[in-house]
């Protein structure tokens, strides 16, 4: 929290032969005390108001936080004297975060110390030491509006330790898997944005899901483990899952559409069986031929015919799917097509889990079927 004082003025005087010589004052304004994470930060502005000191005379000012038992100090700063000139301020350690801000000599103070629990409810004070020479110094008492800051009537500085937010199980997993999305942040699906989606692949001309094909086993285990970990937790639940099925361009267009839909359904049915998620929680989309995926693979490749291929399959090009495929087949006597058939098309025959939506719940009030297992 912040604590603001409109103006603090304390009188610094030199004690010689029992007399107090008051030769000016130091005005402190805009005091801010803030607890940030595990630190306490103190900021204020100050200016030596017509303070005249002897040459080489210095007043060291040290902000202090203390309670009835303990205390700790912030970085000090000094009021430095010059012969027949108004004193000026500098930070003792020449810290870069403390500086003179204008011609008036206003000094912007900023320093931080490590937070400790005892500091809650502590008091802020300003201690000063006037150094007259290398071997002489006088400890001064600092007055604030006529009262010593340690006076019990002065309001204490209330410091509240920052509380780190507690993440739910789903929120923690979402830090590593970006396809996990809070249901409150649901947006319309965009085919161009499939970053970090989890896919399982299929053999040519097939919609049978095999955990032994390519990296399917690893990806299927990942999806099942994430869904189960969230649904069995006390603080979050899966609300729904979006799955899209795709096909590669080769073959008959209508048959490819059928494969794309069946591949999405195959992944849905697998997850329903392995996780006990209700089938109604899944949304299945027929993505058809995965031209967007092919465009990305070609664009990232070093194919000689890259630009020609991209012109044919660009999303902005309007045309029938079969016409696109025929143009690719006949390009450069089919050489680039055969290369893509071997290296790119297998990655397009997929069922892709692109979004898993979740919500946070109160474990005591949640009545989902997982609590009954």
mmCIF file of C-alpha atoms in Angstrom:
data_model
loop_
_atom_site.group_PDB
_atom_site.id
_atom_site.type_symbol
_atom_site.label_atom_id
_atom_site.label_comp_id
_atom_site.label_asym_id
_atom_site.label_seq_id
_atom_site.Cartn_x
_atom_site.Cartn_y
_atom_site.Cartn_z
ATOM 1 C CA UNK A 1 0.000 0.000 0.000
ATOM 2 C CA UNK A 2 1.011 3.630 -0.360
ATOM 3 C CA UNK A 3 1.400 6.128 2.520
ATOM 4 C CA UNK A 4 1.497 9.776 1.441
ATOM 5 C CA UNK A 5 2.689 12.744 3.601
ATOM 6 C CA UNK A 6 1.956 16.166 2.133
ATOM 7 C CA UNK A 7 5.050 17.866 3.632
ATOM 8 C CA UNK A 8 7.655 16.984 6.245
ATOM 9 C CA UNK A 9 10.062 19.657 7.471
ATOM 10 C CA UNK A 10 12.846 18.948 9.947
ATOM 11 C CA UNK A 11 15.389 21.371 11.402
ATOM 12 C CA UNK A 12 19.067 20.387 11.351
ATOM 13 C CA UNK A 13 21.225 22.411 13.698
ATOM 14 C CA UNK A 14 24.846 22.338 14.772
ATOM 15 C CA UNK A 15 25.433 21.905 18.529
ATOM 16 C CA UNK A 16 28.377 24.008 19.711
ATOM 17 C CA UNK A 17 28.950 24.941 23.376
ATOM 18 C CA UNK A 18 25.378 23.949 24.200
ATOM 19 C CA UNK A 19 23.773 26.317 21.661
ATOM 20 C CA UNK A 20 21.632 25.334 18.700
ATOM 21 C CA UNK A 21 22.384 27.323 15.550
ATOM 22 C CA UNK A 22 19.560 26.923 13.066
ATOM 23 C CA UNK A 23 20.766 27.842 9.594
ATOM 24 C CA UNK A 24 18.034 26.428 7.370
ATOM 25 C CA UNK A 25 15.858 23.447 6.876
ATOM 26 C CA UNK A 26 15.409 20.373 4.664
ATOM 27 C CA UNK A 27 11.945 19.981 3.161
ATOM 28 C CA UNK A 28 10.785 16.463 2.330
ATOM 29 C CA UNK A 29 7.631 15.972 0.253
ATOM 30 C CA UNK A 30 5.740 13.295 -1.690
ATOM 31 C CA UNK A 31 6.807 10.458 0.574
ATOM 32 C CA UNK A 32 5.699 7.094 -0.798
ATOM 33 C CA UNK A 33 6.223 3.736 0.876
ATOM 34 C CA UNK A 34 5.246 0.723 -1.203
ATOM 35 C CA UNK A 35 5.506 -3.011 -0.623
ATOM 36 C CA UNK A 36 6.438 -4.656 -3.938
ATOM 37 C CA UNK A 37 6.840 -8.434 -3.838
ATOM 38 C CA UNK A 38 9.532 -9.181 -1.260
ATOM 39 C CA UNK A 39 10.850 -5.601 -1.059
ATOM 40 C CA UNK A 40 9.937 -2.273 0.559
ATOM 41 C CA UNK A 41 10.490 0.758 -1.676
ATOM 42 C CA UNK A 42 10.791 4.298 -0.283
ATOM 43 C CA UNK A 43 10.525 7.377 -2.519
ATOM 44 C CA UNK A 44 10.386 11.089 -1.712
ATOM 45 C CA UNK A 45 11.528 14.494 -2.939
ATOM 46 C CA UNK A 46 13.672 16.787 -0.808
ATOM 47 C CA UNK A 47 15.423 20.140 -1.095
ATOM 48 C CA UNK A 48 17.773 22.070 1.254
ATOM 49 C CA UNK A 49 15.721 25.222 1.845
ATOM 50 C CA UNK A 50 18.362 27.987 2.292
ATOM 51 C CA UNK A 51 20.548 25.622 4.296
ATOM 52 C CA UNK A 52 23.997 27.199 4.819
ATOM 53 C CA UNK A 53 26.812 24.909 5.989
ATOM 54 C CA UNK A 54 30.503 25.420 6.451
ATOM 55 C CA UNK A 55 32.931 24.304 3.789
ATOM 56 C CA UNK A 56 33.414 20.517 3.936
ATOM 57 C CA UNK A 57 30.613 20.240 6.477
ATOM 58 C CA UNK A 58 28.100 17.475 5.774
ATOM 59 C CA UNK A 59 24.802 16.304 7.210
ATOM 60 C CA UNK A 60 24.189 12.594 6.582
ATOM 61 C CA UNK A 61 20.465 11.737 6.460
ATOM 62 C CA UNK A 62 19.391 8.104 6.802
ATOM 63 C CA UNK A 63 15.753 6.923 6.536
ATOM 64 C CA UNK A 64 14.991 4.237 9.132
ATOM 65 C CA UNK A 65 12.153 1.733 9.592
ATOM 66 C CA UNK A 66 11.860 0.352 13.128
ATOM 67 C CA UNK A 67 9.593 -1.181 15.743
ATOM 68 C CA UNK A 68 10.062 -1.614 19.490
ATOM 69 C CA UNK A 69 12.793 -4.230 19.000
ATOM 70 C CA UNK A 70 14.334 -4.067 15.531
ATOM 71 C CA UNK A 71 15.275 -1.519 12.916
ATOM 72 C CA UNK A 72 16.773 -1.365 9.447
ATOM 73 C CA UNK A 73 18.015 1.500 7.314
ATOM 74 C CA UNK A 74 17.593 2.656 3.751
ATOM 75 C CA UNK A 75 20.452 4.186 1.744
ATOM 76 C CA UNK A 76 21.710 7.500 3.133
ATOM 77 C CA UNK A 77 22.128 10.816 1.375
ATOM 78 C CA UNK A 78 24.195 13.888 2.309
ATOM 79 C CA UNK A 79 23.652 17.645 2.552
ATOM 80 C CA UNK A 80 27.054 19.027 1.547
ATOM 81 C CA UNK A 81 28.359 22.508 2.449
ATOM 82 C CA UNK A 82 30.267 24.960 0.262
ATOM 83 C CA UNK A 83 31.912 28.184 1.363
ATOM 84 C CA UNK A 84 29.405 31.071 1.198
ATOM 85 C CA UNK A 85 27.028 28.977 -0.921
ATOM 86 C CA UNK A 86 23.721 27.239 -0.258
ATOM 87 C CA UNK A 87 24.208 23.577 0.590
ATOM 88 C CA UNK A 88 23.378 20.917 -1.955
ATOM 89 C CA UNK A 89 22.355 17.253 -1.779
ATOM 90 C CA UNK A 90 23.938 14.158 -3.177
ATOM 91 C CA UNK A 91 23.434 10.443 -2.572
ATOM 92 C CA UNK A 92 26.200 9.062 -0.405
ATOM 93 C CA UNK A 93 26.825 6.123 -2.717
ATOM 94 C CA UNK A 94 26.150 8.079 -5.912
ATOM 95 C CA UNK A 95 23.371 5.666 -6.766
ATOM 96 C CA UNK A 96 22.042 6.062 -10.287
ATOM 97 C CA UNK A 97 18.407 5.915 -9.173
ATOM 98 C CA UNK A 98 18.836 9.063 -7.049
ATOM 99 C CA UNK A 99 19.392 12.367 -8.807
ATOM 100 C CA UNK A 100 18.927 16.134 -8.795
ATOM 101 C CA UNK A 101 15.897 16.786 -10.980
ATOM 102 C CA UNK A 102 16.030 20.551 -11.648
ATOM 103 C CA UNK A 103 17.893 23.820 -11.047
ATOM 104 C CA UNK A 104 16.221 24.299 -7.659
ATOM 105 C CA UNK A 105 18.308 21.456 -6.263
ATOM 106 C CA UNK A 106 15.329 19.137 -5.685
ATOM 107 C CA UNK A 107 16.629 15.665 -4.950
ATOM 108 C CA UNK A 108 14.565 12.613 -5.995
ATOM 109 C CA UNK A 109 15.211 9.799 -3.523
ATOM 110 C CA UNK A 110 14.457 6.156 -4.336
ATOM 111 C CA UNK A 111 15.721 3.110 -2.448
ATOM 112 C CA UNK A 112 14.549 -0.391 -1.528
ATOM 113 C CA UNK A 113 15.251 -2.924 1.210
ATOM 114 C CA UNK A 114 14.316 -6.565 1.740
ATOM 115 C CA UNK A 115 10.883 -7.040 3.341
ATOM 116 C CA UNK A 116 10.589 -8.826 6.697
ATOM 117 C CA UNK A 117 7.386 -9.698 8.566
ATOM 118 C CA UNK A 118 8.285 -7.504 11.542
ATOM 119 C CA UNK A 119 8.076 -4.395 9.298
ATOM 120 C CA UNK A 120 4.295 -4.544 9.225
ATOM 121 C CA UNK A 121 3.155 -1.749 11.511
ATOM 122 C CA UNK A 122 6.655 -0.245 11.765
ATOM 123 C CA UNK A 123 7.544 3.440 12.048
ATOM 124 C CA UNK A 124 9.442 5.591 9.560
ATOM 125 C CA UNK A 125 12.051 8.041 10.868
ATOM 126 C CA UNK A 126 14.913 10.178 9.530
ATOM 127 C CA UNK A 127 18.200 10.009 11.454
ATOM 128 C CA UNK A 128 20.908 12.632 10.854
ATOM 129 C CA UNK A 129 24.581 12.942 11.683
ATOM 130 C CA UNK A 130 26.362 16.282 11.190
ATOM 131 C CA UNK A 131 30.037 15.771 10.345
ATOM 132 C CA UNK A 132 32.150 18.831 11.177
ATOM 133 C CA UNK A 133 35.522 17.357 10.254
ATOM 134 C CA UNK A 134 37.233 14.032 9.965
ATOM 135 C CA UNK A 135 37.259 13.500 13.772
ATOM 136 C CA UNK A 136 34.208 15.456 14.975
ATOM 137 C CA UNK A 137 30.523 14.769 14.450
ATOM 138 C CA UNK A 138 27.229 15.617 16.168
ATOM 139 C CA UNK A 139 24.203 13.328 16.345
ATOM 140 C CA UNK A 140 21.086 15.394 15.594
ATOM 141 C CA UNK A 141 17.452 14.884 16.506
ATOM 142 C CA UNK A 142 15.062 15.291 13.608
ATOM 143 C CA UNK A 143 11.839 17.195 14.229
ATOM 144 C CA UNK A 144 8.753 16.809 12.057
ATOM 145 C CA UNK A 145 6.232 19.613 12.494
ATOM 146 C CA UNK A 146 7.495 20.102 16.040
ATOM 147 C CA UNK A 147 7.274 16.440 17.028
ATOM 148 C CA UNK A 148 9.912 13.767 17.116
ATOM 149 C CA UNK A 149 8.925 11.118 14.611
ATOM 150 C CA UNK A 150 9.305 8.411 17.243
ATOM 151 C CA UNK A 151 6.470 10.052 19.232
ATOM 152 C CA UNK A 152 3.646 7.514 19.924
ATOM 153 C CA UNK A 153 1.122 9.976 18.509
ATOM 154 C CA UNK A 154 2.652 9.747 15.058
ATOM 155 C CA UNK A 155 0.716 7.380 12.793
ATOM 156 C CA UNK A 156 2.693 4.252 12.047
ATOM 157 C CA UNK A 157 3.511 3.056 8.560
ATOM 158 C CA UNK A 158 1.272 0.107 7.738
ATOM 159 C CA UNK A 159 3.036 -2.221 5.297
ATOM 160 C CA UNK A 160 1.098 -5.092 3.790
ATOM 161 C CA UNK A 161 3.107 -7.942 2.381
ATOM 162 C CA UNK A 162 2.207 -8.733 -1.215
ATOM 163 C CA UNK A 163 0.266 -11.958 -1.648
ATOM 164 C CA UNK A 164 1.243 -14.020 -4.658
ATOM 165 C CA UNK A 165 -1.789 -15.251 -6.640
ATOM 166 C CA UNK A 166 -2.487 -18.965 -6.308
ATOM 167 C CA UNK A 167 -2.879 -20.620 -9.693
ATOM 168 C CA UNK A 168 -5.334 -23.444 -10.258
ATOM 169 C CA UNK A 169 -4.209 -26.771 -11.715
ATOM 170 C CA UNK A 170 -5.436 -25.771 -15.178
ATOM 171 C CA UNK A 171 -3.769 -22.347 -14.987
ATOM 172 C CA UNK A 172 -0.437 -23.936 -14.094
ATOM 173 C CA UNK A 173 -0.671 -26.349 -17.025
ATOM 174 C CA UNK A 174 -1.697 -23.494 -19.346
ATOM 175 C CA UNK A 175 1.688 -21.874 -18.701
ATOM 176 C CA UNK A 176 3.281 -24.762 -20.626
ATOM 177 C CA UNK A 177 0.472 -25.696 -23.041
ATOM 178 C CA UNK A 178 -1.034 -22.764 -24.906
ATOM 179 C CA UNK A 179 -3.910 -24.835 -26.322
ATOM 180 C CA UNK A 180 -5.391 -24.722 -22.785
ATOM 181 C CA UNK A 181 -7.684 -21.676 -22.756
ATOM 182 C CA UNK A 182 -9.975 -20.291 -19.999
ATOM 183 C CA UNK A 183 -13.564 -20.608 -21.178
ATOM 184 C CA UNK A 184 -14.034 -16.920 -20.335
ATOM 185 C CA UNK A 185 -11.494 -16.077 -23.066
ATOM 186 C CA UNK A 186 -13.127 -18.144 -25.789
ATOM 187 C CA UNK A 187 -12.693 -16.712 -29.285
ATOM 188 C CA UNK A 188 -13.805 -17.918 -32.705
ATOM 189 C CA UNK A 189 -11.524 -20.532 -34.218
ATOM 190 C CA UNK A 190 -9.086 -19.292 -36.844
ATOM 191 C CA UNK A 191 -7.554 -21.880 -39.179
ATOM 192 C CA UNK A 192 -4.408 -19.779 -39.485
ATOM 193 C CA UNK A 193 -3.678 -20.033 -35.759
ATOM 194 C CA UNK A 194 -2.862 -23.636 -34.813
ATOM 195 C CA UNK A 195 0.284 -22.875 -32.853
ATOM 196 C CA UNK A 196 1.165 -25.553 -30.290
ATOM 197 C CA UNK A 197 -1.903 -27.655 -31.171
ATOM 198 C CA UNK A 198 -1.599 -31.397 -30.524
ATOM 199 C CA UNK A 199 -2.118 -33.642 -33.557
ATOM 200 C CA UNK A 200 -2.351 -37.342 -34.269
ATOM 201 C CA UNK A 201 -1.620 -38.590 -37.771
ATOM 202 C CA UNK A 202 -3.238 -41.185 -40.026
ATOM 203 C CA UNK A 203 -2.047 -43.503 -42.764
ATOM 204 C CA UNK A 204 -2.974 -42.586 -46.372
ATOM 205 C CA UNK A 205 -6.598 -43.401 -47.169
ATOM 206 C CA UNK A 206 -7.411 -44.301 -43.532
ATOM 207 C CA UNK A 207 -9.358 -42.882 -40.598
ATOM 208 C CA UNK A 208 -8.300 -45.592 -38.134
ATOM 209 C CA UNK A 209 -6.469 -44.123 -35.156
ATOM 210 C CA UNK A 210 -3.302 -46.034 -34.269
ATOM 211 C CA UNK A 211 -1.185 -45.146 -31.236
ATOM 212 C CA UNK A 212 1.790 -46.875 -32.891
ATOM 213 C CA UNK A 213 1.850 -44.596 -35.950
ATOM 214 C CA UNK A 214 4.407 -41.750 -35.951
ATOM 215 C CA UNK A 215 4.323 -39.910 -32.563
ATOM 216 C CA UNK A 216 0.659 -40.669 -31.904
ATOM 217 C CA UNK A 217 1.283 -42.581 -28.685
ATOM 218 C CA UNK A 218 3.139 -39.682 -27.051
ATOM 219 C CA UNK A 219 0.563 -37.088 -28.132
ATOM 220 C CA UNK A 220 -2.415 -39.198 -27.088
ATOM 221 C CA UNK A 221 -0.879 -39.793 -23.645
ATOM 222 C CA UNK A 222 -0.304 -36.046 -23.275
ATOM 223 C CA UNK A 223 -3.930 -35.171 -24.032
ATOM 224 C CA UNK A 224 -5.305 -37.838 -21.706
ATOM 225 C CA UNK A 225 -2.975 -36.893 -18.841
ATOM 226 C CA UNK A 226 -3.828 -33.178 -19.095
ATOM 227 C CA UNK A 227 -7.582 -33.790 -19.196
ATOM 228 C CA UNK A 228 -7.440 -36.210 -16.263
ATOM 229 C CA UNK A 229 -5.157 -33.999 -14.161
ATOM 230 C CA UNK A 230 -7.494 -31.037 -14.524
ATOM 231 C CA UNK A 231 -10.750 -32.956 -14.037
ATOM 232 C CA UNK A 232 -9.464 -34.831 -10.991
ATOM 233 C CA UNK A 233 -8.192 -31.653 -9.348
ATOM 234 C CA UNK A 234 -10.160 -29.738 -6.740
ATOM 235 C CA UNK A 235 -9.898 -26.360 -8.450
ATOM 236 C CA UNK A 236 -10.559 -26.674 -12.190
ATOM 237 C CA UNK A 237 -12.553 -28.563 -14.833
ATOM 238 C CA UNK A 238 -12.504 -29.085 -18.596
ATOM 239 C CA UNK A 239 -15.613 -27.510 -20.150
ATOM 240 C CA UNK A 240 -15.237 -28.471 -23.827
ATOM 241 C CA UNK A 241 -12.706 -29.555 -26.436
ATOM 242 C CA UNK A 242 -12.342 -28.493 -30.075
ATOM 243 C CA UNK A 243 -11.057 -31.075 -32.582
ATOM 244 C CA UNK A 244 -10.510 -30.575 -36.312
ATOM 245 C CA UNK A 245 -9.929 -33.329 -38.854
ATOM 246 C CA UNK A 246 -7.818 -32.809 -41.988
ATOM 247 C CA UNK A 247 -6.826 -34.574 -45.188
ATOM 248 C CA UNK A 248 -3.977 -34.181 -47.677
ATOM 249 C CA UNK A 249 -4.662 -32.996 -51.280
ATOM 250 C CA UNK A 250 -3.991 -36.223 -53.214
ATOM 251 C CA UNK A 251 -6.947 -38.331 -54.314
ATOM 252 C CA UNK A 252 -10.601 -37.486 -54.856
ATOM 253 C CA UNK A 253 -11.822 -34.328 -53.119
ATOM 254 C CA UNK A 254 -15.115 -35.769 -51.813
ATOM 255 C CA UNK A 255 -13.340 -38.796 -50.391
ATOM 256 C CA UNK A 256 -10.838 -36.540 -48.632
ATOM 257 C CA UNK A 257 -13.686 -34.625 -46.977
ATOM 258 C CA UNK A 258 -15.037 -37.903 -45.645
ATOM 259 C CA UNK A 259 -11.612 -38.873 -44.272
ATOM 260 C CA UNK A 260 -11.179 -35.468 -42.567
ATOM 261 C CA UNK A 261 -14.462 -35.789 -40.681
ATOM 262 C CA UNK A 262 -13.907 -39.406 -39.671
ATOM 263 C CA UNK A 263 -10.398 -38.593 -38.374
ATOM 264 C CA UNK A 264 -11.768 -35.883 -36.078
ATOM 265 C CA UNK A 265 -14.425 -38.291 -34.807
ATOM 266 C CA UNK A 266 -11.791 -40.998 -34.215
ATOM 267 C CA UNK A 267 -9.816 -38.728 -31.873
ATOM 268 C CA UNK A 268 -12.998 -37.641 -30.102
ATOM 269 C CA UNK A 269 -14.086 -41.222 -29.510
ATOM 270 C CA UNK A 270 -10.637 -42.139 -28.191
ATOM 271 C CA UNK A 271 -10.654 -39.289 -25.658
ATOM 272 C CA UNK A 272 -14.225 -40.079 -24.572
ATOM 273 C CA UNK A 273 -13.180 -43.662 -23.873
ATOM 274 C CA UNK A 274 -9.904 -42.856 -22.129
ATOM 275 C CA UNK A 275 -10.964 -39.851 -20.023
ATOM 276 C CA UNK A 276 -14.685 -40.362 -19.339
ATOM 277 C CA UNK A 277 -15.364 -36.921 -20.806
ATOM 278 C CA UNK A 278 -18.985 -36.826 -22.110
ATOM 279 C CA UNK A 279 -19.283 -36.817 -25.895
ATOM 280 C CA UNK A 280 -21.322 -33.609 -25.660
ATOM 281 C CA UNK A 281 -18.195 -31.795 -24.451
ATOM 282 C CA UNK A 282 -16.513 -32.178 -27.839
ATOM 283 C CA UNK A 283 -16.931 -29.988 -30.901
ATOM 284 C CA UNK A 284 -15.818 -31.701 -34.115
ATOM 285 C CA UNK A 285 -14.998 -29.685 -37.235
ATOM 286 C CA UNK A 286 -14.342 -31.013 -40.733
ATOM 287 C CA UNK A 287 -11.284 -29.068 -41.851
ATOM 288 C CA UNK A 288 -11.210 -30.621 -45.316
ATOM 289 C CA UNK A 289 -7.915 -30.475 -47.178
ATOM 290 C CA UNK A 290 -5.276 -28.814 -45.024
ATOM 291 C CA UNK A 291 -4.136 -26.162 -47.494
ATOM 292 C CA UNK A 292 -3.086 -23.871 -44.655
ATOM 293 C CA UNK A 293 -0.804 -26.535 -43.220
ATOM 294 C CA UNK A 294 0.695 -27.217 -46.649
ATOM 295 C CA UNK A 295 1.238 -23.495 -47.239
ATOM 296 C CA UNK A 296 3.175 -23.233 -43.973
ATOM 297 C CA UNK A 297 5.338 -26.289 -44.726
ATOM 298 C CA UNK A 298 6.196 -25.062 -48.228
ATOM 299 C CA UNK A 299 6.855 -21.515 -47.039
ATOM 300 C CA UNK A 300 9.332 -22.781 -44.440
ATOM 301 C CA UNK A 301 11.088 -25.090 -46.920
ATOM 302 C CA UNK A 302 13.942 -24.459 -49.348
ATOM 303 C CA UNK A 303 12.101 -25.879 -52.368
ATOM 304 C CA UNK A 304 13.211 -24.362 -55.673
ATOM 305 C CA UNK A 305 9.594 -24.074 -56.816
ATOM 306 C CA UNK A 306 8.407 -22.550 -53.527
ATOM 307 C CA UNK A 307 7.030 -19.292 -54.948
ATOM 308 C CA UNK A 308 5.148 -21.049 -57.752
ATOM 309 C CA UNK A 309 3.533 -23.479 -55.304
ATOM 310 C CA UNK A 310 2.560 -20.726 -52.866
ATOM 311 C CA UNK A 311 0.777 -18.812 -55.648
ATOM 312 C CA UNK A 312 -1.357 -21.874 -56.357
ATOM 313 C CA UNK A 313 -2.298 -22.708 -52.751
ATOM 314 C CA UNK A 314 -2.395 -19.196 -51.236
ATOM 315 C CA UNK A 315 -5.516 -18.667 -49.051
ATOM 316 C CA UNK A 316 -6.449 -15.622 -51.128
ATOM 317 C CA UNK A 317 -6.668 -17.678 -54.331
ATOM 318 C CA UNK A 318 -10.271 -18.585 -55.102
ATOM 319 C CA UNK A 319 -10.800 -21.847 -56.940
ATOM 320 C CA UNK A 320 -12.053 -25.402 -56.695
ATOM 321 C CA UNK A 321 -10.060 -27.758 -54.495
ATOM 322 C CA UNK A 322 -9.591 -30.309 -57.264
ATOM 323 C CA UNK A 323 -8.294 -27.624 -59.638
ATOM 324 C CA UNK A 324 -5.631 -26.626 -57.118
ATOM 325 C CA UNK A 325 -4.476 -30.202 -56.765
ATOM 326 C CA UNK A 326 -4.351 -30.705 -60.533
ATOM 327 C CA UNK A 327 -2.205 -27.590 -60.936
ATOM 328 C CA UNK A 328 0.231 -28.937 -58.353
ATOM 329 C CA UNK A 329 0.370 -32.334 -60.072
ATOM 330 C CA UNK A 330 1.326 -30.816 -63.452
ATOM 331 C CA UNK A 331 3.770 -28.205 -62.117
ATOM 332 C CA UNK A 332 7.313 -28.892 -63.425
ATOM 333 C CA UNK A 333 6.326 -32.357 -64.638
ATOM 334 C CA UNK A 334 5.172 -33.347 -61.143
ATOM 335 C CA UNK A 335 8.627 -33.207 -59.547
ATOM 336 C CA UNK A 336 7.664 -30.824 -56.679
ATOM 337 C CA UNK A 337 4.372 -32.711 -56.193
ATOM 338 C CA UNK A 338 6.152 -36.012 -55.661
ATOM 339 C CA UNK A 339 8.491 -34.315 -53.168
ATOM 340 C CA UNK A 340 5.535 -32.924 -51.190
ATOM 341 C CA UNK A 341 3.715 -36.259 -51.384
ATOM 342 C CA UNK A 342 6.634 -37.915 -49.605
ATOM 343 C CA UNK A 343 7.721 -35.168 -47.188
ATOM 344 C CA UNK A 344 4.704 -32.909 -46.500
ATOM 345 C CA UNK A 345 1.448 -34.744 -47.136
ATOM 346 C CA UNK A 346 1.878 -37.277 -44.272
ATOM 347 C CA UNK A 347 1.772 -34.332 -41.804
ATOM 348 C CA UNK A 348 -1.540 -33.130 -43.265
ATOM 349 C CA UNK A 349 -3.519 -36.344 -42.678
ATOM 350 C CA UNK A 350 -4.378 -35.504 -39.106
ATOM 351 C CA UNK A 351 -6.880 -35.071 -36.357
ATOM 352 C CA UNK A 352 -5.838 -31.990 -34.423
ATOM 353 C CA UNK A 353 -6.864 -30.979 -30.920
ATOM 354 C CA UNK A 354 -6.541 -27.229 -31.189
ATOM 355 C CA UNK A 355 -8.340 -25.997 -28.070
ATOM 356 C CA UNK A 356 -9.126 -27.373 -24.623
ATOM 357 C CA UNK A 357 -11.263 -24.955 -22.621
ATOM 358 C CA UNK A 358 -11.343 -24.984 -18.822
ATOM 359 C CA UNK A 359 -12.889 -23.186 -15.869
ATOM 360 C CA UNK A 360 -11.857 -22.781 -12.247
ATOM 361 C CA UNK A 361 -14.204 -24.222 -9.625
ATOM 362 C CA UNK A 362 -14.753 -24.296 -5.895
ATOM 363 C CA UNK A 363 -13.748 -27.802 -4.895
ATOM 364 C CA UNK A 364 -16.211 -27.926 -2.001
ATOM 365 C CA UNK A 365 -19.201 -27.018 -4.164
ATOM 366 C CA UNK A 366 -18.295 -28.858 -7.357
ATOM 367 C CA UNK A 367 -20.547 -31.867 -7.927
ATOM 368 C CA UNK A 368 -18.983 -33.276 -11.108
ATOM 369 C CA UNK A 369 -18.860 -37.004 -11.630
ATOM 370 C CA UNK A 370 -15.115 -37.033 -10.871
ATOM 371 C CA UNK A 371 -15.900 -36.371 -7.221
ATOM 372 C CA UNK A 372 -17.925 -39.573 -7.166
ATOM 373 C CA UNK A 373 -15.222 -41.913 -8.505
#
